[in-house]
Short mmCIF file of C-alpha atoms in Angstrom, two decimals:
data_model
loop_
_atom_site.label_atom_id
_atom_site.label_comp_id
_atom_site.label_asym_id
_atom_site.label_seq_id
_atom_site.Cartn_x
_atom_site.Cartn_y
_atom_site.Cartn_z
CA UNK A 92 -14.83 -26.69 -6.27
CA UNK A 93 -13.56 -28.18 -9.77
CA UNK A 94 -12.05 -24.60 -10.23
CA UNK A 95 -9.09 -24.88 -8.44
CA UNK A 96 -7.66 -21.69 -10.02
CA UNK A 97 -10.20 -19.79 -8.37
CA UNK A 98 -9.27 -20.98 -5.09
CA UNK A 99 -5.45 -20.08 -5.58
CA UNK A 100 -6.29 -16.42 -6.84
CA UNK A 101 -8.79 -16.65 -3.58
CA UNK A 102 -6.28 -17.61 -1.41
CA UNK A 103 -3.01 -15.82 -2.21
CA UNK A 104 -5.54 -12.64 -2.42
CA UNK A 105 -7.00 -12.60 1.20
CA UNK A 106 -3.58 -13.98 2.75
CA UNK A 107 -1.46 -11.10 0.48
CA UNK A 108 -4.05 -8.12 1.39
CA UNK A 109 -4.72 -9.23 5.24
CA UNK A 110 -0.12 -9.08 5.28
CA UNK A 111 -0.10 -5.66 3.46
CA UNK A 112 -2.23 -3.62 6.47
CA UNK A 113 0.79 -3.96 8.28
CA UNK A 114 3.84 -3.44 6.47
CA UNK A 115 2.04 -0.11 4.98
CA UNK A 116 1.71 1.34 8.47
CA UNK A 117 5.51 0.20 9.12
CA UNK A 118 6.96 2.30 6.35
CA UNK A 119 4.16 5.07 7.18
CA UNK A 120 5.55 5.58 10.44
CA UNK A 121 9.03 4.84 9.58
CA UNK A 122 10.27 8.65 8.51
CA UNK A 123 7.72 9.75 11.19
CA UNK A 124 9.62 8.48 13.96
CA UNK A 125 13.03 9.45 12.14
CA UNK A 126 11.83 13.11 12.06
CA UNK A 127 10.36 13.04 15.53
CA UNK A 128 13.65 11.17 16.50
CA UNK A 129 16.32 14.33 14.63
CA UNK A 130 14.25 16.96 16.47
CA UNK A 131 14.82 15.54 19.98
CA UNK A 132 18.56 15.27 18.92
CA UNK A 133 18.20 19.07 17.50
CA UNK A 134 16.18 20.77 20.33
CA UNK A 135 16.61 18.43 23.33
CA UNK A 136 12.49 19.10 23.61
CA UNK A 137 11.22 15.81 25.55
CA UNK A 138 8.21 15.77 23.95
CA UNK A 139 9.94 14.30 20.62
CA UNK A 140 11.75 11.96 22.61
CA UNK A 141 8.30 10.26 24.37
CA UNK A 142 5.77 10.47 20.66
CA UNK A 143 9.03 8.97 19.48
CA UNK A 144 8.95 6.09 21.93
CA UNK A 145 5.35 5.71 21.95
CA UNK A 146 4.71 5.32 18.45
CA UNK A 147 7.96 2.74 18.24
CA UNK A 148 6.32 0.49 20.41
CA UNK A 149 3.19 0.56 18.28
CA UNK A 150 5.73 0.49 15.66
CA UNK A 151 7.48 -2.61 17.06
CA UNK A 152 3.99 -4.93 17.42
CA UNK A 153 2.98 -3.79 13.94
CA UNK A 154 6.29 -5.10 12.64
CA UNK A 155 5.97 -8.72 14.62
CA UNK A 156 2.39 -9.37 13.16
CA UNK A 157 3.77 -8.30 10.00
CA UNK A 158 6.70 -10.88 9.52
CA UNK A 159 4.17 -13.78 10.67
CA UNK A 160 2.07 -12.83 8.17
CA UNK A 161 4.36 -11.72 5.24
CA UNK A 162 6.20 -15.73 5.89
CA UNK A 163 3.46 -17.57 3.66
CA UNK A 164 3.64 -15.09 1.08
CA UNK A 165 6.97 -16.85 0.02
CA UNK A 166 5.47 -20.35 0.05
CA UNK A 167 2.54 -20.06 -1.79
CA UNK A 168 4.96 -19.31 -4.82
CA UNK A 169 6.11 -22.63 -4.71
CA UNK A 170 2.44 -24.38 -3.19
CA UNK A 171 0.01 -22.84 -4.95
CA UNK A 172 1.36 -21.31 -8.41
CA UNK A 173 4.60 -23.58 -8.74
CA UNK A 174 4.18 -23.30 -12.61
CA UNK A 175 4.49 -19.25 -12.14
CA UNK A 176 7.44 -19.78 -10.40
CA UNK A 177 9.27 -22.84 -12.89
CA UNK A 178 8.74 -19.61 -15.44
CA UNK A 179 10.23 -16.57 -13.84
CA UNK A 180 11.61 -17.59 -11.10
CA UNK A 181 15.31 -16.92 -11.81
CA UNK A 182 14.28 -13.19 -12.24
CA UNK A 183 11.76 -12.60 -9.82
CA UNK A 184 13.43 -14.46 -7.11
CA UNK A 185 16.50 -12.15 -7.57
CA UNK A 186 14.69 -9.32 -6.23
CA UNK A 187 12.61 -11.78 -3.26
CA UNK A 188 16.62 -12.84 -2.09
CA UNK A 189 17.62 -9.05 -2.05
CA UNK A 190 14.24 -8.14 -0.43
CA UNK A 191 15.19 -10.64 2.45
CA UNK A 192 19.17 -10.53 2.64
CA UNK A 193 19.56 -6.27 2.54
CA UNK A 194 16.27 -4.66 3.35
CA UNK A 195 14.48 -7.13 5.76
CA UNK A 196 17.51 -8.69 7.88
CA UNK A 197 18.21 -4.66 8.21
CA UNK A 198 14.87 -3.37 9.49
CA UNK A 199 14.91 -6.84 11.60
CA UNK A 200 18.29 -5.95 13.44
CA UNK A 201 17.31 -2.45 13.97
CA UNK A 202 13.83 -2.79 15.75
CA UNK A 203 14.79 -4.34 18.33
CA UNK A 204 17.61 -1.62 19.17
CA UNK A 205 15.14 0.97 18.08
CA UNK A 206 12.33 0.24 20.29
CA UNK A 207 14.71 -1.46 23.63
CA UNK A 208 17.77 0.00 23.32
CA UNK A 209 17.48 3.77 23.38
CA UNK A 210 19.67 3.71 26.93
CA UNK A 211 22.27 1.72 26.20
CA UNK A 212 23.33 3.31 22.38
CA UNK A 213 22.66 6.67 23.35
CA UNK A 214 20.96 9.27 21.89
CA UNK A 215 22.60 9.55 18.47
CA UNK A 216 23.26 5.65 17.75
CA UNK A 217 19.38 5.27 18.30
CA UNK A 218 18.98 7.59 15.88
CA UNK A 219 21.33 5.77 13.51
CA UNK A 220 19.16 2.51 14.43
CA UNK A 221 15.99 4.17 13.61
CA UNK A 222 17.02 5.48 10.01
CA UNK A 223 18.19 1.82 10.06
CA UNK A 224 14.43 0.65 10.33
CA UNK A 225 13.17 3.71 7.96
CA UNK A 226 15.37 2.92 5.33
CA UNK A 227 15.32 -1.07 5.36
CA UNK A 228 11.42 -1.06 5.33
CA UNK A 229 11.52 1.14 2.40
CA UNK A 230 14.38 -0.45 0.76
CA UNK A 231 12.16 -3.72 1.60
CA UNK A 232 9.23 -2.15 -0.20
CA UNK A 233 10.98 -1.30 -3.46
CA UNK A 234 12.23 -4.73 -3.96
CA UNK A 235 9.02 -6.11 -3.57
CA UNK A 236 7.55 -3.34 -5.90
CA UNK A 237 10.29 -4.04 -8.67
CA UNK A 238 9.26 -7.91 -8.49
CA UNK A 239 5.48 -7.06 -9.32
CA UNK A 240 6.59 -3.91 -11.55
CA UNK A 241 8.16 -6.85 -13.60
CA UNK A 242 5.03 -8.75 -13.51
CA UNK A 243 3.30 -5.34 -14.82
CA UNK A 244 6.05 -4.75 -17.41
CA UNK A 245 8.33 -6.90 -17.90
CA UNK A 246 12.23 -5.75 -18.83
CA UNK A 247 15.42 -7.14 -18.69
CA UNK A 248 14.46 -10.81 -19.40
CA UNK A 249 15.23 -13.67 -22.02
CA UNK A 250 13.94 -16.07 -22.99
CA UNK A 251 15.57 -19.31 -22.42
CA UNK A 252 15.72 -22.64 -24.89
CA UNK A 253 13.14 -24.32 -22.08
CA UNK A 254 10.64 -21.31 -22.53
CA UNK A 255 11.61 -19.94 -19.02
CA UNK A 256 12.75 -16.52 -18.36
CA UNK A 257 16.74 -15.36 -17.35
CA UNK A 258 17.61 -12.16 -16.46
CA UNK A 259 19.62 -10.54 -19.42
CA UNK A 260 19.79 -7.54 -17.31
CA UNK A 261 20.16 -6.67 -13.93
CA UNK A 262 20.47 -3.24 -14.01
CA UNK A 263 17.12 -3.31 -16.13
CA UNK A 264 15.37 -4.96 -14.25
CA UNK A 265 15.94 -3.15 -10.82
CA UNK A 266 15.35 0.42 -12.54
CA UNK A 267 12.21 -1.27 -14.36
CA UNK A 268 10.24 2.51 -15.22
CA UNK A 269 6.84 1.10 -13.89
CA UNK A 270 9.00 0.10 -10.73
CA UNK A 271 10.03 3.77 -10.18
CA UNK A 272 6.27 5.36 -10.64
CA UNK A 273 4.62 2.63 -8.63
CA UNK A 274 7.25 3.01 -5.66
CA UNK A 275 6.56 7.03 -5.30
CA UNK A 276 2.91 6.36 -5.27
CA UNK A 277 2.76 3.44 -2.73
CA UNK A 278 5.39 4.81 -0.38
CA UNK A 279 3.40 8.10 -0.32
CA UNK A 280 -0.11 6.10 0.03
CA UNK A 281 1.85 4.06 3.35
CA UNK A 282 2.90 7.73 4.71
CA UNK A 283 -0.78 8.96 4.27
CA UNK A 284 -1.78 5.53 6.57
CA UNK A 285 0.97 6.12 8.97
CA UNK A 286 -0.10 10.13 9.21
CA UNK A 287 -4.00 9.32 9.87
CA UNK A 288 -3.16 6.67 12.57
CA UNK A 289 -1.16 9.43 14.15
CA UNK A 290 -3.57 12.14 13.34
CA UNK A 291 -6.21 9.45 15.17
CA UNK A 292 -4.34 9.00 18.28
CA UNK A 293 -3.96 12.63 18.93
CA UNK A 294 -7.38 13.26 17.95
CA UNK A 295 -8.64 10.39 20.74
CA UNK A 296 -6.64 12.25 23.10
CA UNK A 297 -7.80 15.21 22.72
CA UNK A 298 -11.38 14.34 22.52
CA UNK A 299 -10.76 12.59 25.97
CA UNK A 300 -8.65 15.35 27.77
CA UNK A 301 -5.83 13.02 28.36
CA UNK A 302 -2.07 13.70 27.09
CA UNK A 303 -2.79 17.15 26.04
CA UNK A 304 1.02 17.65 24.76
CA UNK A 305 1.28 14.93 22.95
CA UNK A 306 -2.52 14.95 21.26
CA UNK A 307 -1.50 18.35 20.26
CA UNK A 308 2.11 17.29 18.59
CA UNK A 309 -0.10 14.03 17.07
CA UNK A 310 -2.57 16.64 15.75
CA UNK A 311 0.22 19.05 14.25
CA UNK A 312 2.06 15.83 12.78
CA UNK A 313 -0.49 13.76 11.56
CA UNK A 314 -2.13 16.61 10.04
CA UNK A 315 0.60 18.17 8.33
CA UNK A 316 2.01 15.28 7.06
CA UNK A 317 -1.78 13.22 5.97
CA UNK A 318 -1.96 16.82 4.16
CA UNK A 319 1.56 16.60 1.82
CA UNK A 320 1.34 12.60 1.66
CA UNK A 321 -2.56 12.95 0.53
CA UNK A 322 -1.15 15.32 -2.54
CA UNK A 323 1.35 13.38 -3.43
CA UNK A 324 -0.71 10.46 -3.83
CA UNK A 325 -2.59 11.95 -6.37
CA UNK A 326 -0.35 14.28 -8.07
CA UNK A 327 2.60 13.97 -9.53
CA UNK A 328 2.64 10.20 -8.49
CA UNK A 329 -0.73 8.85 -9.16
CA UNK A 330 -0.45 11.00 -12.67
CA UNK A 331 2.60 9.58 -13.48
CA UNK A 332 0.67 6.09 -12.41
CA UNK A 333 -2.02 6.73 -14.92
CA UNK A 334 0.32 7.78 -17.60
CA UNK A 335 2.02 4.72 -16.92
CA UNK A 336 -1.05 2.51 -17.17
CA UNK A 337 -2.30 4.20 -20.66
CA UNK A 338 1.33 4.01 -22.19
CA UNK A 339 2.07 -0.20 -21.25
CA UNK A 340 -1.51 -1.50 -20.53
CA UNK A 341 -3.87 0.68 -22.28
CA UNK A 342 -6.91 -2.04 -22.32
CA UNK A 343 -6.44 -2.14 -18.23
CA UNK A 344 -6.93 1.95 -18.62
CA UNK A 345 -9.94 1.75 -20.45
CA UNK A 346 -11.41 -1.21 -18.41
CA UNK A 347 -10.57 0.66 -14.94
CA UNK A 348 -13.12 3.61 -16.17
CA UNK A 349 -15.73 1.50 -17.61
CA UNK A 350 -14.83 2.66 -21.31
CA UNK A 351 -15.55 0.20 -23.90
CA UNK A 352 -15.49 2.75 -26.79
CA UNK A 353 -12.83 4.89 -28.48
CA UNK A 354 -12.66 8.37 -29.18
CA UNK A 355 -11.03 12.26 -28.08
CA UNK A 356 -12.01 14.28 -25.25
CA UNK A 357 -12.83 10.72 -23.17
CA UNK A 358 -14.42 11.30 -19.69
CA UNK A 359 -13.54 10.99 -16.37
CA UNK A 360 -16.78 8.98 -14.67
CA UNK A 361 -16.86 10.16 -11.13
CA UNK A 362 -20.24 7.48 -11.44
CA UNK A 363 -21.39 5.01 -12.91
CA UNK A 364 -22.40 1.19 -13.20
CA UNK A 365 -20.62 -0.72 -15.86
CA UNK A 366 -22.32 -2.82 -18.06
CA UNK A 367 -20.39 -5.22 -19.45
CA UNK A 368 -23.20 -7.37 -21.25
CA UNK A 369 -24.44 -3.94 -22.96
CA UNK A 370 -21.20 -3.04 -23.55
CA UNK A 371 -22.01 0.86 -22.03
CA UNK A 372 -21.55 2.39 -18.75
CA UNK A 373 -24.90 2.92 -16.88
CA UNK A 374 -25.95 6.22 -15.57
CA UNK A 375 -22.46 7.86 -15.91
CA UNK A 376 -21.83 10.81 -14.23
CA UNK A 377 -19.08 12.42 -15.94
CA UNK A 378 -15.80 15.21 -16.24
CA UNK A 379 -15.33 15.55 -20.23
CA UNK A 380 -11.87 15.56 -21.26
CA UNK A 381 -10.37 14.85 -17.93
CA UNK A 382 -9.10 10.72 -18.72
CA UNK A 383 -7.89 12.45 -22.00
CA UNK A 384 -5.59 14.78 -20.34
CA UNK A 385 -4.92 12.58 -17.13
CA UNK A 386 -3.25 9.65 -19.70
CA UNK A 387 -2.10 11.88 -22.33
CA UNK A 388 -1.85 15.11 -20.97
CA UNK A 389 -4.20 16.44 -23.24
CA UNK A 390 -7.94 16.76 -23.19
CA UNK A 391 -8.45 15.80 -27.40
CA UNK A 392 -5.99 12.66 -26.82
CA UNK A 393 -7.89 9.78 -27.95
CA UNK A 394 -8.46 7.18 -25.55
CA UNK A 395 -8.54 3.66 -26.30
CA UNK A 396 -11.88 1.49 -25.43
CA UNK A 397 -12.29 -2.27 -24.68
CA UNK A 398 -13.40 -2.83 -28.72
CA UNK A 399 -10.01 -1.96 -29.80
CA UNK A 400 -8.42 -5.33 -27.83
CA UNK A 401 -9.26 -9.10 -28.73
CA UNK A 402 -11.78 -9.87 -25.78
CA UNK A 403 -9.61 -12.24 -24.32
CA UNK A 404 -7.03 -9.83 -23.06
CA UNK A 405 -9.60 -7.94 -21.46
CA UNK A 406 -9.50 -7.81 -17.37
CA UNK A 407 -11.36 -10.78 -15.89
CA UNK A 408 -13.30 -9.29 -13.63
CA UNK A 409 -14.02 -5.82 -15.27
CA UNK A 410 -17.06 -4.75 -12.52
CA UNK A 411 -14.11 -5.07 -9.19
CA UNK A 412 -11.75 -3.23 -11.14
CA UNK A 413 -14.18 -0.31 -12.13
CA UNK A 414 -14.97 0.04 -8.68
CA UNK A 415 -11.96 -0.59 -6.89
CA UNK A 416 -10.41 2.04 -8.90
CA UNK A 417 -13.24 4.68 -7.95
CA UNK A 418 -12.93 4.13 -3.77
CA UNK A 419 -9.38 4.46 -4.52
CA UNK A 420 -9.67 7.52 -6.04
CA UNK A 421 -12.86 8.76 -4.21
CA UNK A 422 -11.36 7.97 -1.12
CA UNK A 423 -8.19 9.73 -1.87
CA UNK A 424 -10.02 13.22 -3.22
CA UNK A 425 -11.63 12.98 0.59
CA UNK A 426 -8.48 12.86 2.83
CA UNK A 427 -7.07 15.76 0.50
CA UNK A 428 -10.32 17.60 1.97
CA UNK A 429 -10.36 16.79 5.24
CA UNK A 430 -6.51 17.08 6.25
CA UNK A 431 -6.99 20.84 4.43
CA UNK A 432 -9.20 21.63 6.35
CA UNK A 433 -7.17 20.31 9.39
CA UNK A 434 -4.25 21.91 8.56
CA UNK A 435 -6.27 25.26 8.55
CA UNK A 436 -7.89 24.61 11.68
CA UNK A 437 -4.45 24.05 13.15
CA UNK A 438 -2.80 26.88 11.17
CA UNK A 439 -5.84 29.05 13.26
CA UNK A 440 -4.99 27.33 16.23
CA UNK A 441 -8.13 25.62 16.71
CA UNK A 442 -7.85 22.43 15.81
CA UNK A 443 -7.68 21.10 19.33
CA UNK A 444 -10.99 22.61 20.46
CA UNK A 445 -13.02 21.35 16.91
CA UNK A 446 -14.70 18.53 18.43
CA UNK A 447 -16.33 17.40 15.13
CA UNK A 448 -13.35 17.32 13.18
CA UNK A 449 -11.14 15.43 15.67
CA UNK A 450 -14.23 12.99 15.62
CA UNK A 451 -13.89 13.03 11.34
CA UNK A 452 -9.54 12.57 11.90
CA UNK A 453 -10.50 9.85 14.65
CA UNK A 454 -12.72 8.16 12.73
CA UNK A 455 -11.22 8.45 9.22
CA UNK A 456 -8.46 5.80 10.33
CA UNK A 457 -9.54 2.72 8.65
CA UNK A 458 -9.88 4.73 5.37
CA UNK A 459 -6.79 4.76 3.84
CA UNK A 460 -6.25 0.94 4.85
CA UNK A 461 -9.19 0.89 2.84
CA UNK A 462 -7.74 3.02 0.29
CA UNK A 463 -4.72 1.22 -0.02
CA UNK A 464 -6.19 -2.28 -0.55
CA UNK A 465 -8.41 -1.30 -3.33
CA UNK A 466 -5.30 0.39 -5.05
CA UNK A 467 -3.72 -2.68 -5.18
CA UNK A 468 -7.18 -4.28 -6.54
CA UNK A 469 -6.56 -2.24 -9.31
CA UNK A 470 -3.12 -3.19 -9.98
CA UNK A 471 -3.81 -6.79 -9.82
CA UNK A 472 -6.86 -7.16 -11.34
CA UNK A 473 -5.70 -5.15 -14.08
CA UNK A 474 -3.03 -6.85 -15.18
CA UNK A 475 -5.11 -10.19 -15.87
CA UNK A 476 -5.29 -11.84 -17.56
CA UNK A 477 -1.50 -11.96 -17.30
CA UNK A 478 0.52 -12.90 -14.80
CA UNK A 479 3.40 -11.72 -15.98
CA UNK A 480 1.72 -9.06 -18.52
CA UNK A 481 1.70 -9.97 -22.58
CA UNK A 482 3.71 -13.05 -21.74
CA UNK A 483 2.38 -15.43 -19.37
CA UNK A 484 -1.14 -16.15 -18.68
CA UNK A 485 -2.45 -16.71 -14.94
CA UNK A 486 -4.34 -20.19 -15.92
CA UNK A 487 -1.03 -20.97 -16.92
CA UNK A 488 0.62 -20.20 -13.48
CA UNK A 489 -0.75 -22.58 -11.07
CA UNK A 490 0.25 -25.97 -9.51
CA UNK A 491 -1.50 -29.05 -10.85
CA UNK A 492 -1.14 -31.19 -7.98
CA UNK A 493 -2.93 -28.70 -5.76
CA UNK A 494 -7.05 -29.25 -5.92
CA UNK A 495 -9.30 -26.43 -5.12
CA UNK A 496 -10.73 -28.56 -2.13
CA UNK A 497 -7.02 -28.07 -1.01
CA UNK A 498 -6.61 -24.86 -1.39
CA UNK A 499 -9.73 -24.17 0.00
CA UNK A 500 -8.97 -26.04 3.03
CA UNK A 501 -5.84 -23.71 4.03
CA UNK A 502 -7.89 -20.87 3.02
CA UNK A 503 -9.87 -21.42 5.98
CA UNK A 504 -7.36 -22.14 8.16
CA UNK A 505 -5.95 -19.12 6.95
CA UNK A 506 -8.67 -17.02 7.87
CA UNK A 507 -9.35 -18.92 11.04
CA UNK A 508 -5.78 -17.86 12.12
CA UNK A 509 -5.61 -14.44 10.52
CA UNK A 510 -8.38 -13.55 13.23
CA UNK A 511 -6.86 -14.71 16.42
CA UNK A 512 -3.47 -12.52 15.08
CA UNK A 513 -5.81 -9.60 14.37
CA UNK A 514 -7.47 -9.84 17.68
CA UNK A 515 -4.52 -9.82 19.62
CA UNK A 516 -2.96 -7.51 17.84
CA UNK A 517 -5.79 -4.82 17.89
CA UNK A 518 -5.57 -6.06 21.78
CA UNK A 519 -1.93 -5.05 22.21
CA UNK A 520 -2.03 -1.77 20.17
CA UNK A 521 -5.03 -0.47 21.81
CA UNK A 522 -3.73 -1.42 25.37
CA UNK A 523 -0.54 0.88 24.15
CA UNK A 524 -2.75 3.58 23.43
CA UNK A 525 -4.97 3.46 26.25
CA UNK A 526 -1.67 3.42 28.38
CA UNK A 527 -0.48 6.02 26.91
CA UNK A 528 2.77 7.72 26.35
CA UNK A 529 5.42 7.21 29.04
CA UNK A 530 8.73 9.61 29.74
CA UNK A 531 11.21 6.55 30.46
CA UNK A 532 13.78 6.06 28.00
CA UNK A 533 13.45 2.27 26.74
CA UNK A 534 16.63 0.25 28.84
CA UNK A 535 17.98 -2.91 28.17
CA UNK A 536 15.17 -4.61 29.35
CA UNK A 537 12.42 -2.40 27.78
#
């Protein structure tokens, strides 16, 4: 209890990952419904038209429990690391105020008219409104992305005569490299959880004989685009990501594969246990040359190890990282598998009658919520012991006022409160799904 930052990283860690479930399935589906939306327009087929209002109402929910839970995200900035916040706010807060004024207030105003309003706009201005949502959630996501990209590595600052940070550079700052990298990897990694939620749906339908048109356009969707999103997770944008990670925070690099030792032709560990005590990485199983070529793009690049760093800049909690890093990645290698061999099944046309893989698409839902979360494990716990990297230490980022038996205290109201959401809101999507999906265009009054 005396260590109160503890509590804060606690806190601001289950209340930040618990938020991001939602807003990843948000942007997932957001081009999703777009597409769905253009090829009604194009073709006049209904069957676009009713996936398309379907999935918005799904769409629509997600989105509510999202803002309830994204609103203490901005507070705990000031509550619980207020010292964080003296130091960079006037940088980071420029791209929190942008986040809110252009990207959010836009997705906001279009949902409604996107999920309600299909009648009364007509066909093409509800398309307008539901580029509207695709672009403001993924305008919303790259502001948020540049903030931490800054906190990852930092550009466009000065430093002031207090010791804060200004922003000497706008233009910098928003087009921050990391920024860039980071946003083509997560956007693709929220389009591969928006693909196997659709993928799911179809697959439940056709495993239960219901819907058969639109489990089979689910199925061809979900499929098609869980196979493309899946790929481009891991290449170019997660190899751009590592290159990223061994050019600006090679310790994090070495510390994410359990390497505490220099030298060329470094290994890829698909296993292994790292012992930090020993200094070693118990019974490794490995891929010579592979982290050689996937930092430097070549497999005799040295690769820096933990002994080349002071042990102090070392990530804190070197164990998570290792294996948050390795679901991540294990996890992604698997949906690459299975939506190939989807795609194949449906490129036969038998996808529809493979009961056990539409139980594997089904059931492989939660996954790449999984996935996702332990990718940004990585990020965060890789960047400490900074919290805004080589400049300003997390111990150095908290409020004083706040104890840990504080902290601790809204933690568990937190969680307390975080379950009632998530049971209604599992309550209200799966009552959508069970319903099913309906050929009435959404009126005024839904």
């Amino acid at each position: 209890m005396d260590d109160a930052l503890l509590w804060h990283r606690l806190q601001f860690g289950f209340t930040i990952t618990y938020h991001y479930l939602f807003p990843q399935l948000t942007m997932g589906l957001a081009w999703i419904l777009v597409y769905w939306k253009w090829r009604h327009l194009r073709t006049g087929d209904e069957r676009y038209a009713n996936a398309m209002r379907f999935w918005a109402r799904i769409f629509g929910i997600n989105f509510t429990v999202g803002v309830v839970t994204g609103i203490p995200m901005e507070f705990q900035f000031g509550t619980n690391w207020a010292n964080f916040s003296r130091y960079s706010g006037n940088i980071i807060g420029q791209t929190l105020a942008m986040e809110g004024m252009f990207a959010f207030f836009l997705e906001s105003a279009m949902v409604g008219a996107m999920v309600w309003g299909e009648k009364r706009l007509g066909p093409r201005n509800h398309f307008l409104a539901t580029l509207g949502v695709a672009i403001g959630s993924w305008l919303s996501g790259y502001f948020i992305l540049v903030t931490n990209a800054f906190m990852q590595h930092p550009v466009g600052y000065a430093l002031a005569a207090d010791g804060t940070l200004r922003l000497a550079s706008l233009q910098t700052y928003l087009l921050n490299p990391w920024a860039l990298v980071v946003f083509l990897h997560n956007q693709s990694a929220a389009v591969v959880t928006g693909s196997f939620v659709v993928a799911a749906v179809g697959a439940l339908y056709a495993l239960r004989d219901r819907h058969s048109e639109q489990a089979a356009l689910f199925l061809k969707t979900g499929t098609i685009v869980g196979l493309l999103s899946s790929v481009l997770v891991a290449f170019p944008t997660g190899d751009m990501h590592a290159k990223k990670v061994a050019q600006y925070q090679p310790v994090t690099l070495a510390a994410m594969e359990g390497r505490f030792h220099s030298g060329p032709v470094a290994e890829v560990n698909m296993i292994g246990q790292p012992n930090v005590k020993e200094r070693r990485l118990d019974n490794p199983i490995r891929i010579p040359g592979a982290l050689s070529f996937l930092a430097y793009g070549s497999v005799y690049a040295n690769v820096h190890g933990l002994d080349e760093f002071p042990e102090d800049t070392w990530p804190t909690n070197i164990e998570l990282l290792y294996y948050a890093f390795h679901i991540m990645v294990g996890l992604g290698t698997i949906f690459i598998a299975l939506m190939t061999i989807a795609c194949f099944q449906l490129w036969r046309g038998h996808l529809e009658k493979s009961t056990t893989l539409l139980w594997f698409l089904l059931l492989a839902f939660p996954f790449p919520f999984i996935a996702t979360s332990a990718g940004w494990m990585v990020a965060e716990l890789g960047r400490q012991p900074w919290l805004v990297y080589g400049l300003f230490r997390t111990t150095q980022g908290t409020s004083e006022v706040v104890s840990g038996g504080d902290v601790l205290f809204t933690l568990i109201g937190f969680v307390g409160l975080y379950f009632v959401l998530g049971v209604l809101y599992l309550f209200m999507v799966g009552r959508e799904i069970l319903h099913g999906p309906q050929g009435q265009a959404g009126g005024a009054h839904g």
